[in-house]
Amino acid sequence: MTRILIAGNWKMNGDISMAQNLATMIASEGDALNCEYLLCPPFTAIQTVASAIGDSGISLGGQDCHAAEAGAHTGDISVGMLTDLGCGYVIVGHSERRSNHGETDADVKVKAEAAVEGGLTAIVCVGESEAERESGDALAVVGSQVASSLPDAASATNTVIAYEPVWAIGTGKVPTVEQIAEMHLHIKSVLTQEFGSDSSKTFRILYGGSVNAENADEILRTDGVGGALVGGASLKAESFLAIGRSCP
Ligand code: PGA
């Protein structure tokens, strides 16, 4: 049985001393909880976090990667650089990458392919904008992102999907549990269409967008939710650990 995944996306936050302290606090309790914990610090803090978590069982990941193995890509980080530091995961296609860096589904797919080929588990983010939700297009938009952003060789062990409605990220607004369940069910059906239904294709689907210590319990118990991708509330040990304590 796959454990629920609680992933912390620190985004562009934290200096080395914050990273050291936060990772040490998570490591001291995280592995005793009934879920898998994953920390995705900024690239500059990955090594610090790697030594702070040691062999505690906490997982480590990057927030993005380049599709190429190496070369003239100023400012980018390869999959090999992440695995070299002990990462097992990488987030790709976060809505902030899609909007701030113009990443398309095709860009996200080649990154996810590279991640999987390089031995990482890709966390592929999808989600509709507020306008798309209001115009009734959310299911279609997210379904098409799922169909176009995942690696061809996606399986339950190398790929995780994170459903993050753009309007819920960092806003304190959260969809209803009915909306979350409906979208997770829809994503599941698109995955079955694309990849078939054998058990190696039973993907974990995370919910992300304003998850916090107060709403985690309800969200993590919602049908189809296999974990959470947490931004703001992952920056404090107290709130991030409280989310893990809510794991059913
Ligand atoms: P948030 O961010 O929890 O601060 O809304 C989630 C994310 O962007 O992954």
Short mmCIF file of C-alpha atoms and ligand atoms in Angstrom, two decimals:
data_model
loop_
_atom_site.label_atom_id
_atom_site.label_comp_id
_atom_site.label_asym_id
_atom_site.label_seq_id
_atom_site.Cartn_x
_atom_site.Cartn_y
_atom_site.Cartn_z
CA MET A 1 0.00 0.00 0.00
CA THR A 2 1.48 3.34 -1.06
CA ARG A 3 1.73 5.86 1.71
CA ILE A 4 0.19 9.30 1.43
CA LEU A 5 2.77 11.78 0.16
CA ILE A 6 3.14 15.13 1.92
CA ALA A 7 5.40 17.29 -0.23
CA GLY A 8 6.75 20.66 0.88
CA ASN A 9 7.48 23.10 -1.93
CA TRP A 10 9.58 25.84 -0.36
CA LYS A 11 9.63 27.86 -3.61
CA MET A 12 12.17 30.74 -3.51
CA ASN A 13 12.31 30.90 0.28
CA GLY A 14 14.86 30.21 2.93
CA ASP A 15 18.53 30.75 3.60
CA ILE A 16 20.92 28.05 4.71
CA SER A 17 20.27 28.41 8.42
CA MET A 18 16.49 28.28 7.93
CA ALA A 19 16.88 25.21 5.69
CA GLN A 20 19.09 23.49 8.26
CA ASN A 21 16.68 24.18 11.13
CA LEU A 22 13.48 23.34 9.29
CA ALA A 23 14.82 20.11 7.78
CA THR A 24 16.22 18.99 11.14
CA MET A 25 12.85 19.54 12.83
CA ILE A 26 10.96 17.69 10.09
CA ALA A 27 13.44 14.82 10.20
CA SER A 28 13.06 14.47 13.96
CA GLU A 29 9.37 13.67 13.69
CA GLY A 30 8.44 13.22 10.04
CA ASP A 31 9.36 9.60 9.66
CA ALA A 32 7.31 8.59 12.69
CA LEU A 33 4.16 9.80 10.93
CA ASN A 34 1.85 7.69 8.85
CA CYS A 35 2.87 9.25 5.53
CA GLU A 36 5.87 9.90 3.30
CA TYR A 37 7.43 13.34 3.75
CA LEU A 38 9.18 15.10 0.90
CA LEU A 39 11.12 18.36 1.08
CA CYS A 40 11.72 20.41 -2.09
CA PRO A 41 13.97 23.31 -1.06
CA PRO A 42 15.53 25.82 -3.46
CA PHE A 43 18.53 24.38 -5.34
CA THR A 44 20.94 26.35 -3.14
CA ALA A 45 19.73 24.56 0.00
CA ILE A 46 19.43 20.99 -1.30
CA GLN A 47 22.79 19.89 0.03
CA THR A 48 22.14 21.40 3.45
CA VAL A 49 18.75 19.69 3.62
CA ALA A 50 20.28 16.39 2.44
CA SER A 51 22.72 16.37 5.36
CA ALA A 52 20.11 17.54 7.85
CA ILE A 53 17.66 14.74 6.96
CA GLY A 54 20.44 12.11 6.69
CA ASP A 55 18.94 8.64 6.71
CA SER A 56 15.76 9.69 8.56
CA GLY A 57 13.55 8.41 5.74
CA ILE A 58 12.47 11.89 4.64
CA SER A 59 12.56 12.25 0.84
CA LEU A 60 14.28 15.05 -1.05
CA GLY A 61 13.40 16.73 -4.33
CA GLY A 62 14.08 19.65 -6.66
CA GLN A 63 11.53 22.25 -7.76
CA ASP A 64 12.36 22.03 -11.47
CA CYS A 65 14.88 20.50 -13.86
CA HIS A 66 16.12 20.98 -17.41
CA ALA A 67 15.36 18.31 -20.00
CA ALA A 68 18.96 18.10 -21.22
CA GLU A 69 21.68 16.12 -19.48
CA ALA A 70 24.23 18.95 -19.59
CA GLY A 71 25.35 21.84 -21.75
CA ALA A 72 24.86 25.52 -22.46
CA HIS A 73 21.77 26.22 -20.33
CA THR A 74 22.73 29.08 -18.04
CA GLY A 75 20.92 29.00 -14.73
CA ASP A 76 19.37 25.56 -15.25
CA ILE A 77 19.82 22.35 -13.28
CA SER A 78 19.90 18.84 -14.75
CA VAL A 79 18.32 15.66 -13.45
CA GLY A 80 21.81 14.21 -12.85
CA MET A 81 22.70 17.18 -10.64
CA LEU A 82 19.62 16.47 -8.53
CA THR A 83 20.26 12.73 -8.19
CA ASP A 84 23.90 13.51 -7.35
CA LEU A 85 22.66 15.41 -4.28
CA GLY A 86 20.39 12.58 -3.20
CA CYS A 87 17.11 13.76 -4.68
CA GLY A 88 14.48 11.15 -5.49
CA TYR A 89 11.85 13.56 -6.82
CA VAL A 90 11.46 16.66 -8.94
CA ILE A 91 8.46 18.95 -9.36
CA VAL A 92 7.78 19.87 -13.00
CA GLY A 93 5.19 22.14 -14.56
CA HIS A 94 4.29 24.06 -11.42
CA SER A 95 1.88 26.82 -12.39
CA GLU A 96 4.49 29.42 -11.37
CA ARG A 97 6.90 27.87 -13.92
CA ARG A 98 4.13 27.72 -16.50
CA SER A 99 3.20 31.40 -15.98
CA ASN A 100 6.57 33.00 -15.07
CA HIS A 101 8.63 31.04 -17.60
CA GLY A 102 6.06 30.33 -20.29
CA GLU A 103 6.36 26.56 -19.93
CA THR A 104 3.92 24.64 -22.10
CA ASP A 105 2.61 21.10 -21.65
CA ALA A 106 5.20 19.98 -24.22
CA ASP A 107 8.03 21.60 -22.20
CA VAL A 108 6.74 19.98 -19.04
CA LYS A 109 6.53 16.60 -20.74
CA VAL A 110 10.17 16.61 -21.91
CA LYS A 111 11.29 17.57 -18.42
CA ALA A 112 9.19 14.79 -16.90
CA GLU A 113 10.60 12.33 -19.46
CA ALA A 114 14.15 13.36 -18.55
CA ALA A 115 13.37 13.05 -14.85
CA VAL A 116 11.98 9.55 -15.23
CA GLU A 117 14.83 8.42 -17.48
CA GLY A 118 17.30 9.77 -14.94
CA GLY A 119 15.73 7.80 -12.11
CA LEU A 120 13.67 10.52 -10.43
CA THR A 121 9.97 10.45 -9.67
CA ALA A 122 8.37 13.37 -11.51
CA ILE A 123 5.65 15.35 -9.74
CA VAL A 124 3.74 16.80 -12.68
CA CYS A 125 1.58 19.79 -11.74
CA VAL A 126 -1.68 20.64 -13.45
CA GLY A 127 -4.51 23.02 -12.60
CA GLU A 128 -7.03 25.45 -14.00
CA SER A 129 -7.12 29.24 -13.67
CA GLU A 130 -9.95 31.05 -11.94
CA ALA A 131 -11.42 32.12 -15.30
CA GLU A 132 -11.34 28.53 -16.54
CA ARG A 133 -13.10 27.34 -13.38
CA GLU A 134 -15.74 30.05 -13.71
CA SER A 135 -16.41 29.31 -17.37
CA GLY A 136 -16.95 25.63 -16.60
CA ASP A 137 -13.80 24.51 -18.41
CA ALA A 138 -11.82 23.21 -15.42
CA LEU A 139 -12.25 19.48 -16.13
CA ALA A 140 -11.41 19.87 -19.83
CA VAL A 141 -8.35 22.07 -19.18
CA VAL A 142 -6.90 19.81 -16.51
CA GLY A 143 -7.71 16.65 -18.49
CA SER A 144 -5.82 18.01 -21.46
CA GLN A 145 -2.84 19.05 -19.29
CA VAL A 146 -2.70 15.52 -17.84
CA ALA A 147 -2.87 13.92 -21.29
CA SER A 148 -0.13 16.20 -22.68
CA SER A 149 2.31 16.71 -19.78
CA LEU A 150 3.04 13.20 -18.53
CA PRO A 151 5.97 11.10 -19.75
CA ASP A 152 5.09 8.26 -22.14
CA ALA A 153 6.68 5.81 -19.72
CA ALA A 154 4.70 7.11 -16.74
CA SER A 155 3.92 4.56 -14.05
CA ALA A 156 2.81 4.75 -10.44
CA THR A 157 6.42 4.46 -9.26
CA ASN A 158 7.95 7.16 -11.46
CA THR A 159 5.19 9.74 -11.78
CA VAL A 160 2.92 11.59 -9.37
CA ILE A 161 0.28 14.10 -10.48
CA ALA A 162 -0.37 17.23 -8.42
CA TYR A 163 -3.71 18.94 -8.99
CA GLU A 164 -3.27 22.58 -8.02
CA PRO A 165 -5.99 25.01 -9.05
CA VAL A 166 -4.06 28.20 -9.86
CA TRP A 167 -6.61 30.32 -7.99
CA ALA A 168 -6.04 28.32 -4.79
CA ILE A 169 -2.24 28.69 -4.71
CA GLY A 170 -1.11 31.05 -1.98
CA THR A 171 -4.55 32.66 -1.77
CA GLY A 172 -6.19 30.90 1.16
CA LYS A 173 -9.04 29.92 -1.20
CA VAL A 174 -9.66 26.19 -1.37
CA PRO A 175 -12.08 24.27 -3.61
CA THR A 176 -14.87 22.37 -1.87
CA VAL A 177 -14.17 18.72 -1.12
CA GLU A 178 -16.76 17.88 -3.81
CA GLN A 179 -14.78 19.89 -6.37
CA ILE A 180 -11.52 18.23 -5.30
CA ALA A 181 -13.08 14.75 -5.45
CA GLU A 182 -14.66 15.46 -8.84
CA MET A 183 -11.34 16.62 -10.32
CA HIS A 184 -9.34 13.74 -8.84
CA LEU A 185 -11.86 11.27 -10.27
CA HIS A 186 -11.64 12.98 -13.64
CA ILE A 187 -7.82 12.88 -13.59
CA LYS A 188 -8.02 9.17 -12.75
CA SER A 189 -10.24 8.50 -15.73
CA VAL A 190 -7.92 10.43 -18.08
CA LEU A 191 -4.98 8.42 -16.70
CA THR A 192 -6.84 5.17 -17.34
CA GLN A 193 -7.56 6.26 -20.91
CA GLU A 194 -3.93 7.22 -21.48
CA PHE A 195 -2.08 4.49 -19.62
CA GLY A 196 -4.52 1.63 -19.01
CA SER A 197 -5.79 0.32 -15.73
CA ASP A 198 -3.31 -2.25 -14.42
CA SER A 199 -2.08 -1.76 -10.88
CA SER A 200 1.29 -0.31 -11.98
CA LYS A 201 -0.76 2.60 -13.31
CA THR A 202 -2.50 3.45 -10.04
CA PHE A 203 -0.96 6.90 -9.82
CA ARG A 204 -0.79 8.99 -6.67
CA ILE A 205 -2.68 12.23 -7.21
CA LEU A 206 -1.88 15.05 -4.79
CA TYR A 207 -4.00 18.09 -4.08
CA GLY A 208 -2.21 21.43 -3.72
CA GLY A 209 -3.32 25.01 -3.09
CA SER A 210 -3.62 26.59 0.36
CA VAL A 211 -3.35 23.30 2.25
CA ASN A 212 -2.74 24.05 5.93
CA ALA A 213 -2.90 22.49 9.38
CA GLU A 214 -6.61 23.29 9.65
CA ASN A 215 -7.92 21.94 6.33
CA ALA A 216 -5.49 19.03 5.79
CA ASP A 217 -7.59 16.48 7.62
CA GLU A 218 -10.63 16.99 5.41
CA ILE A 219 -8.61 17.25 2.18
CA LEU A 220 -6.52 14.14 2.87
CA ARG A 221 -9.69 12.13 3.52
CA THR A 222 -11.27 13.20 0.25
CA ASP A 223 -11.86 10.47 -2.32
CA GLY A 224 -8.95 10.04 -4.72
CA VAL A 225 -6.52 12.29 -2.82
CA GLY A 226 -3.15 10.57 -2.38
CA GLY A 227 -1.37 13.40 -0.63
CA ALA A 228 -0.71 17.13 -0.65
CA LEU A 229 1.69 19.56 -2.26
CA VAL A 230 2.15 22.30 0.29
CA GLY A 231 3.71 25.74 -0.24
CA GLY A 232 3.31 28.35 2.51
CA ALA A 233 2.47 25.90 5.30
CA SER A 234 5.61 23.84 4.56
CA LEU A 235 7.86 26.72 5.65
CA LYS A 236 7.14 26.21 9.37
CA ALA A 237 7.85 22.86 11.03
CA GLU A 238 4.80 23.19 13.24
CA SER A 239 2.27 23.57 10.41
CA PHE A 240 3.99 21.11 8.08
CA LEU A 241 4.13 18.41 10.75
CA ALA A 242 0.52 19.10 11.73
CA ILE A 243 -0.46 18.30 8.12
CA GLY A 244 1.36 14.96 8.38
CA ARG A 245 -0.38 14.18 11.66
CA SER A 246 -3.69 14.51 9.78
CA CYS A 247 -2.83 11.60 7.46
CA PRO A 248 -5.60 9.03 7.61
P1 PGA B 1 0.41 27.09 -1.23
O1 PGA B 1 1.28 26.62 -2.50
O2 PGA B 1 0.29 25.89 -0.32
O3 PGA B 1 1.19 28.22 -0.62
O4 PGA B 1 -0.92 27.52 -1.75
C1 PGA B 1 1.12 25.35 -3.06
C2 PGA B 1 2.02 25.19 -4.26
O5 PGA B 1 2.17 26.15 -5.02
O6 PGA B 1 2.60 24.12 -4.48
#
